[in-house]
Amino acid sequence: MLTLTTALLATACGSDGGGGGQAASNELTLMVKLFGAAPSPSGEMHKAVEKLTGKKLNITWVPDADYNEKTNVTLASDKLPDLMVVNPKNASFAKAAEAGAFWDLTDKIKNYPNLPKDPRILANSSTNGKNYGIYRVRPLLRSAIVLRKDWLEKLGLKEPETTEDLYEIAKAFTEKDPDGNGKKDTYGLILPKWPSPQFNASSPYNAIDVWFGAPNGFQMRDGKLVPEFDAPEFWEAQKYIKKFIDEGLVNPDWATLDTAKWNDPFVQGKGGIIIDVNVRAQQLFDLFKQQDPKGYMHKVTIAGNLKRPDGQKFSLPFTGYNDVIAVSKQNIRTEQQLDDVLKMMDKLASKEGAVLLTNGIEGKNFKVEDGKAVKINDQDPAVQTINNDVEKGFIQLGTTASVGVSGGTGYDWKRQTPQEQAIEDKKNQLAELDLQTAVHDPTLPYISKTAVEKGATLNPIPTDARIKHLAGEITEEQFKAEIKRWYDSGGTQMLAEFQELINKG
């Protein structure tokens, strides 16, 4: 990374930097995430996007698993794409942007009617308060509880509204034979081993913390920034979760279950509750449909965030975006060229553009019924290619509509049965309701130097301690000693840096 600042400053000052002097007129280079087979530049979707934008697009598709590494390599090179999908919190990107390699769009996004500009999400997706890219919208509120509907009905139970309700349901699912096989072989809550070492990684544990009133990651209290794991409410949540574990109301392998296998106990009839994103309900519907084409409709239901015992409600939100699309200054050098590019992005963010990127080509791979998209000719190889190019590639260029975003400018996909559509509608209603009690993380707009440099060491300290405490391997006092170690190892400095940035912002 020694060459990064030099190369990027040269780029910002107008050096060709190996990129040539190409004007941003007819051809643009892009770097975009890929989740399957790469779309062909001669394919129908590629041509349709070029026709809509009036641009020739030279797209480098990078598999998602390799994207972070490719981002860092690209940023360290002397040749940047004109547009790239990038995480605005990536330390290399932040350094490049602040060195002048990317356009600051903070005061420009508002001038283009279709570009997304929710103030909350603009803040969340900023790099130390500045927007160096156009955020790709995702649901701001996605947290929910998925439950076995047939088990609830058999035991005469209703969907939970409080944390106490959830405990009673988990206890009944464990002790009252919800599958009716005469054996005590079920449990309530299914917990996986969370893959991220970062404490506030939107896990089931984080959701429960927030339900009890703890910070969502961090929170300003009496003028001081407090981490989630050092608030009084956190310990209430920890006791609540530990009660589930100690009483055997969760899966025995809760500390090791791979998240990739999280659905398995639910579908296999071993466990009946998952706390996760609301779209998991549809995944489970699809799995039950494969297993039981006749009875699957009555297996899944959904509930929202829960009230704590005193009746107060706090809900876990997400960031509201997934990466941004940044514009480099290497070839896009003038305000006029930038305006040309932003007009193109505005067109892709329009109704017509969002439908193309989210759904495909109307009349070719989908039609519209009752205001929703319905796939057609699924067995036609040409149609399958369009579907692949949309779902695995071009949807990544969408900023105003995408998977899981209801009410965006693209069409929602119509569900195959009334029961599935009812779940989808309920998911959206619960999300809208819970957004009113969402607890937001004030550190999201900012990047702490200490968090970047020491995060790999700091992040696992409270996370590992929490799991060990839940498993009974360490006491509460030992857990608190680990929290002190977190502070002493750099946590205090990180909080000070975040707080200074928040106060300035």
PDB file of C-alpha atoms in Angstrom, residues 150 288 292-299:
ATOM      1  CA  ASP A 150     -48.123 -25.494  12.855  1.00  0.00           C
ATOM      2  CA  PHE A 288     -40.986 -26.707   3.040  1.00  0.00           C
ATOM      3  CA  ASP A 292     -44.181 -31.155   1.537  1.00  0.00           C
ATOM      4  CA  PRO A 293     -45.868 -29.685  -1.583  1.00  0.00           C
ATOM      5  CA  LYS A 294     -49.350 -30.122  -0.075  1.00  0.00           C
ATOM      6  CA  GLY A 295     -48.946 -29.011   3.537  1.00  0.00           C
ATOM      7  CA  TYR A 296     -46.128 -26.472   3.422  1.00  0.00           C
ATOM      8  CA  MET A 297     -48.453 -23.433   3.566  1.00  0.00           C
ATOM      9  CA  HIS A 298     -49.135 -23.939   7.291  1.00  0.00           C
ATOM     10  CA  LYS A 299     -45.555 -24.340   8.507  1.00  0.00           C
TER      11      LYS A 299
END
